[in-house]
PDB file of C-alpha atoms in Angstrom:
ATOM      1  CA  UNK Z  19     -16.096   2.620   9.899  1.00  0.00           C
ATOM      2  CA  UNK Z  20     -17.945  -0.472   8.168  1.00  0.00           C
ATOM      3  CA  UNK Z  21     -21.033   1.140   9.093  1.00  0.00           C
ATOM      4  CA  UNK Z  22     -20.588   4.673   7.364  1.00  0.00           C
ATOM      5  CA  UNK Z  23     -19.179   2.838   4.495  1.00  0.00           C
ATOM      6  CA  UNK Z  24     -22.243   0.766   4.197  1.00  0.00           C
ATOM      7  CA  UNK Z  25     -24.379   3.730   4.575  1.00  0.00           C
ATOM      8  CA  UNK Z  26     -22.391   6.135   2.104  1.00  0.00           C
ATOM      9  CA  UNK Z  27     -22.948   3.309  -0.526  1.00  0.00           C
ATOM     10  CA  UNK Z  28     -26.393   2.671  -0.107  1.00  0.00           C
ATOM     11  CA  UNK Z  29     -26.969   6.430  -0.982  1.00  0.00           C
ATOM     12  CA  UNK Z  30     -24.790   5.878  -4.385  1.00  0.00           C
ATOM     13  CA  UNK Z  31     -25.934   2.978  -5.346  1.00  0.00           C
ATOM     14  CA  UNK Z  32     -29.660   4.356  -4.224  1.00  0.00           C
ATOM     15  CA  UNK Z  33     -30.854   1.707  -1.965  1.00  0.00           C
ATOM     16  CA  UNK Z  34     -33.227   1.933   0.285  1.00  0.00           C
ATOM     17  CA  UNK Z  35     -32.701   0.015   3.192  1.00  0.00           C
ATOM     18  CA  UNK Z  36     -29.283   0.394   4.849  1.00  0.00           C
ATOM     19  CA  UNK Z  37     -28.049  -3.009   6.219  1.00  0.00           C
ATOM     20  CA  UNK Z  38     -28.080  -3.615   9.896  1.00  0.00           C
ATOM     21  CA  UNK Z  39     -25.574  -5.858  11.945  1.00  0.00           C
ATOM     22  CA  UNK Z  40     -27.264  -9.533  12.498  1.00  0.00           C
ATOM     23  CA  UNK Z  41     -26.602 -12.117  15.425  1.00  0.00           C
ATOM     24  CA  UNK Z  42     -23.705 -13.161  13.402  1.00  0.00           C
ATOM     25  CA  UNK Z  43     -22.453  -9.545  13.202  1.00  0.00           C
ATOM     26  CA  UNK Z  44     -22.869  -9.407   9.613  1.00  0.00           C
ATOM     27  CA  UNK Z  45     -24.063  -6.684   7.637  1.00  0.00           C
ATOM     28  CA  UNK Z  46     -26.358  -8.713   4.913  1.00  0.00           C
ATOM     29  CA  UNK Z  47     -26.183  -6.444   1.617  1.00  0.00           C
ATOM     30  CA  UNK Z  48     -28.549  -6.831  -1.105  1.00  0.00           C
ATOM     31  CA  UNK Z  49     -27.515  -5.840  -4.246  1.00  0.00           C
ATOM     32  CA  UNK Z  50     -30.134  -6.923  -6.973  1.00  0.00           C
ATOM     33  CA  UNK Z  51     -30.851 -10.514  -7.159  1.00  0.00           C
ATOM     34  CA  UNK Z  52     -27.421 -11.094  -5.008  1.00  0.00           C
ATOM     35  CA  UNK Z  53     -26.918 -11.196  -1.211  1.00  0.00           C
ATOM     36  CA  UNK Z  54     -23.519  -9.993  -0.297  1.00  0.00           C
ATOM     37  CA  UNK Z  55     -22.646 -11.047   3.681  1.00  0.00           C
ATOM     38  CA  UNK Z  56     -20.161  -8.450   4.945  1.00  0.00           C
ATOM     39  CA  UNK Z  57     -17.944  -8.922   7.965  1.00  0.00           C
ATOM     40  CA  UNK Z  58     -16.303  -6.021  10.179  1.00  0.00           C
ATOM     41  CA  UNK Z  59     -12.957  -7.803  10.807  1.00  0.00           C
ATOM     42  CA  UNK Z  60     -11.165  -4.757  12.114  1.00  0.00           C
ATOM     43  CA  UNK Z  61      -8.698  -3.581  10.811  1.00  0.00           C
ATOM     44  CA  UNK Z  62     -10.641  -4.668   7.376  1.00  0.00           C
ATOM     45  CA  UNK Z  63     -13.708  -6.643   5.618  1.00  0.00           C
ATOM     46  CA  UNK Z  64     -14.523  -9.749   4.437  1.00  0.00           C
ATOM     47  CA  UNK Z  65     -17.231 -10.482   1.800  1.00  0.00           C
ATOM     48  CA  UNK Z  66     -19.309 -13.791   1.326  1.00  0.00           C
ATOM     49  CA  UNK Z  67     -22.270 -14.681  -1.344  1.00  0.00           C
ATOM     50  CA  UNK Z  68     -23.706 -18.003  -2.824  1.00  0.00           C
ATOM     51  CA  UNK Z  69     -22.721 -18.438  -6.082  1.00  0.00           C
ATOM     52  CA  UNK Z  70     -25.223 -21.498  -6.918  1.00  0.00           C
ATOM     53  CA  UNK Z  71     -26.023 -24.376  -5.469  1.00  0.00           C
ATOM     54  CA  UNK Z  72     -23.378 -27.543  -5.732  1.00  0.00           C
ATOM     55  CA  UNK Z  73     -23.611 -29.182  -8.970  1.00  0.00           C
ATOM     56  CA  UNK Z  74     -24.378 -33.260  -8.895  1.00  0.00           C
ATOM     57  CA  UNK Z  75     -23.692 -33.982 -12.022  1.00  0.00           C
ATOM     58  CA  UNK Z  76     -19.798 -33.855 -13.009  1.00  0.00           C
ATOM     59  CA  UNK Z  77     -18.483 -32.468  -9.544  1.00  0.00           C
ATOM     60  CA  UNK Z  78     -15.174 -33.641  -9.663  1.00  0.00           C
ATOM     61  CA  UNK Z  79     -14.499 -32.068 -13.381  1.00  0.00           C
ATOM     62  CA  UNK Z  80     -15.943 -28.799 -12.260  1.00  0.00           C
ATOM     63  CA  UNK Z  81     -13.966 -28.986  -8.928  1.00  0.00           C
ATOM     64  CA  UNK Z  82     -10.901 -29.340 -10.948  1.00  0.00           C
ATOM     65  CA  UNK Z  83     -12.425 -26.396 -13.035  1.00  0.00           C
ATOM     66  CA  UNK Z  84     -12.505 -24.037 -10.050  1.00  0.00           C
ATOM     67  CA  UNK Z  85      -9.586 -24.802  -8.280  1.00  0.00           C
ATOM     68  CA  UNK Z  86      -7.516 -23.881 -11.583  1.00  0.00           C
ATOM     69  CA  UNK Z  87      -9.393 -20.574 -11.220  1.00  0.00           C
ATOM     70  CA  UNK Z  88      -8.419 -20.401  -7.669  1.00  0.00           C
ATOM     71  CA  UNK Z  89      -5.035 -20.907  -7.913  1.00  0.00           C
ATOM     72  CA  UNK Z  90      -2.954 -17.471  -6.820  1.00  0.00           C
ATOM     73  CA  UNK Z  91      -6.311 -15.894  -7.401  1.00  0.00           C
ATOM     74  CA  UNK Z  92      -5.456 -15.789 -11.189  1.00  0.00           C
ATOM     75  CA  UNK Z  93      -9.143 -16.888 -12.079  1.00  0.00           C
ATOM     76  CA  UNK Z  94     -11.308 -15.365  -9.256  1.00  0.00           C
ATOM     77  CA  UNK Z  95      -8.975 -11.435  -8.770  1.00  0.00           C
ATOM     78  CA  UNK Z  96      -8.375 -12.825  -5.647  1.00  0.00           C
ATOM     79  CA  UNK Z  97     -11.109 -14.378  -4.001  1.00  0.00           C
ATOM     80  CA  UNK Z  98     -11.408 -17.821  -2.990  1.00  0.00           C
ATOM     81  CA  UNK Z  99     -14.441 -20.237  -4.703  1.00  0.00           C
ATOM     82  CA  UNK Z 100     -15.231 -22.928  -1.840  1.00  0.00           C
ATOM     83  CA  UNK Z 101     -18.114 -24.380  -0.307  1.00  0.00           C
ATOM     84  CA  UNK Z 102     -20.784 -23.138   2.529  1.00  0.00           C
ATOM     85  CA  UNK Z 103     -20.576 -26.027   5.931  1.00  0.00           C
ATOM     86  CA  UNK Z 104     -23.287 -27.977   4.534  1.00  0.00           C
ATOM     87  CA  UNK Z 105     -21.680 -28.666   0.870  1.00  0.00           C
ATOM     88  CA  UNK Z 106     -24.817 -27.475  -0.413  1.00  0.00           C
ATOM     89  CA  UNK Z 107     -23.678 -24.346  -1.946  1.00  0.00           C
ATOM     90  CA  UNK Z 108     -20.740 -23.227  -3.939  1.00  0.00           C
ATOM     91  CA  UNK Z 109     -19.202 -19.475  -2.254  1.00  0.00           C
ATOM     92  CA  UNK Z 110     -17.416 -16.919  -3.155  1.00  0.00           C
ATOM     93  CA  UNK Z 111     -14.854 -14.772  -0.216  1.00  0.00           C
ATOM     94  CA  UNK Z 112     -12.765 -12.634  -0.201  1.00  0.00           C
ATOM     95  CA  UNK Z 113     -11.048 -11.244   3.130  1.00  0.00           C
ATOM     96  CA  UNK Z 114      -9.095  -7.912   3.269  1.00  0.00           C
ATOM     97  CA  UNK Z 115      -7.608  -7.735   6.748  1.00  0.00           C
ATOM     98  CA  UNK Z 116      -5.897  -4.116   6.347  1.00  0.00           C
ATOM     99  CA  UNK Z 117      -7.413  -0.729   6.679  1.00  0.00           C
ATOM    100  CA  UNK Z 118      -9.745   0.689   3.620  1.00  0.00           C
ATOM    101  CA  UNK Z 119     -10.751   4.170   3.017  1.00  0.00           C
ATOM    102  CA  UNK Z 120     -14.199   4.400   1.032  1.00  0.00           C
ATOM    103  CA  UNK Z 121     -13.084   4.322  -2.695  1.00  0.00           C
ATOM    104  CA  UNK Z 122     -11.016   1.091  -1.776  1.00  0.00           C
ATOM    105  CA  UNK Z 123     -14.187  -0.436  -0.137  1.00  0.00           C
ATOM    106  CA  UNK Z 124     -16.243   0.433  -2.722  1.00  0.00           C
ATOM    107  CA  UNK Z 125     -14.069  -0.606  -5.871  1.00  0.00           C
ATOM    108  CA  UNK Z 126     -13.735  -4.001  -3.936  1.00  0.00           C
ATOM    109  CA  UNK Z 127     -17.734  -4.891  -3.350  1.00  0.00           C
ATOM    110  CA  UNK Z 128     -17.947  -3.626  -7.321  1.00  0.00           C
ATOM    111  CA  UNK Z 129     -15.689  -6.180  -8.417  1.00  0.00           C
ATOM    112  CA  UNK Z 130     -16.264  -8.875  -5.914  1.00  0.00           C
ATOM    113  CA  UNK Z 131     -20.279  -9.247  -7.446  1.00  0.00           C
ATOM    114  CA  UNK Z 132     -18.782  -8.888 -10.845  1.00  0.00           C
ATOM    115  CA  UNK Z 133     -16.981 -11.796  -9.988  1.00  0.00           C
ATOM    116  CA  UNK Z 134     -19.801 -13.919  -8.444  1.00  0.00           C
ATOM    117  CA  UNK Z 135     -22.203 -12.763 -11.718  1.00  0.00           C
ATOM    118  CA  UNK Z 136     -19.221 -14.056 -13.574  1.00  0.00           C
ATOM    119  CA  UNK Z 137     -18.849 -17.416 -12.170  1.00  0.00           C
ATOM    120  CA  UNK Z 138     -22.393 -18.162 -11.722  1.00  0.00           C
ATOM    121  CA  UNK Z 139     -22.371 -17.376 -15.656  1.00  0.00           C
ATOM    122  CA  UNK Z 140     -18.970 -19.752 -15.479  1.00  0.00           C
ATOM    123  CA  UNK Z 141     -20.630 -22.745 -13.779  1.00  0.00           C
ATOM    124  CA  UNK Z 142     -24.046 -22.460 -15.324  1.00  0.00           C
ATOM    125  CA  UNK Z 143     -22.223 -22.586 -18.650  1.00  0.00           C
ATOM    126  CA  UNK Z 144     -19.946 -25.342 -17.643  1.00  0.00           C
ATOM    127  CA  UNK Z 145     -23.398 -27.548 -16.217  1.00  0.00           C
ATOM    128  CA  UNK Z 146     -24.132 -27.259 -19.335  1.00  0.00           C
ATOM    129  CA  UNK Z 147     -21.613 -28.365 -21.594  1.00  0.00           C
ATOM    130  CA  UNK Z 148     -21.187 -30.869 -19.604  1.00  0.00           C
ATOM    131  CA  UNK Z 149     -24.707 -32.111 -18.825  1.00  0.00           C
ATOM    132  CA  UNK Z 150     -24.542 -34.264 -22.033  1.00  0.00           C
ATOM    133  CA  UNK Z 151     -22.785 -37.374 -20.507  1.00  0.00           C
TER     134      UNK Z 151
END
């Protein structure tokens, strides 16, 4: 099912290279300058990107910051900002573990990279209000 979604969207969105399952069984989706990691959880998806890497500078006021945004998903339409393993980079998920016809799957990867253009917007704006101190 994943797989004819994928391929169904590639042809709207007019991309050339249809994404093919890794060693991690994820389909790696390029969409511009962003990197969408898509999971088969069957029944469902989950989505993954990078939104930047970890601020130094400030962490614990931007922390503070994002989990505001996090909290009931009022901030982030309902995915979850977090960090990769390695603390390196700050993520953006979302996980859908129900049954999705097309429009549903394609609405959802729409709004999930408006949301990570939005908060790397969010975070580069907030690095630099607060880089002053």
């Amino acid at each position: 099912m994943l797989r004819d979604f994928l391929e169904k969207l590639c042809i709207e969105l007019a991309i050339e290279s249809i994404p093919k399952l890794n060693e991690q069984k994820i389909y790696p989706l390029r969409l511009g300058d962003d990197l969408v990691a898509i999971k088969d959880l069957d029944p469902g998806v989950s989505l993954q990107a990078q939104i930047c890497p970890c601020p130094q500078k400030k962490k614990e006021d931007l922390f503070i910051y994002l989990m505001r945004a996090n909290l009931l998903g009022q901030g982030t339409g309902g995915t979850r900002i977090g960090l990769d393993l390695d603390e390196k980079f700050l993520t953006l998920s979302l996980g859908l573990p129900y049954e999705l016809n097309y429009q549903t799957f394609k609405d959802t990867v729409e709004d999930f990279v408006n949301y990570l253009i939005y908060w790397r917007d969010e975070v580069a704006k907030f690095e630099s209000e607060h880089s002053i101190y």
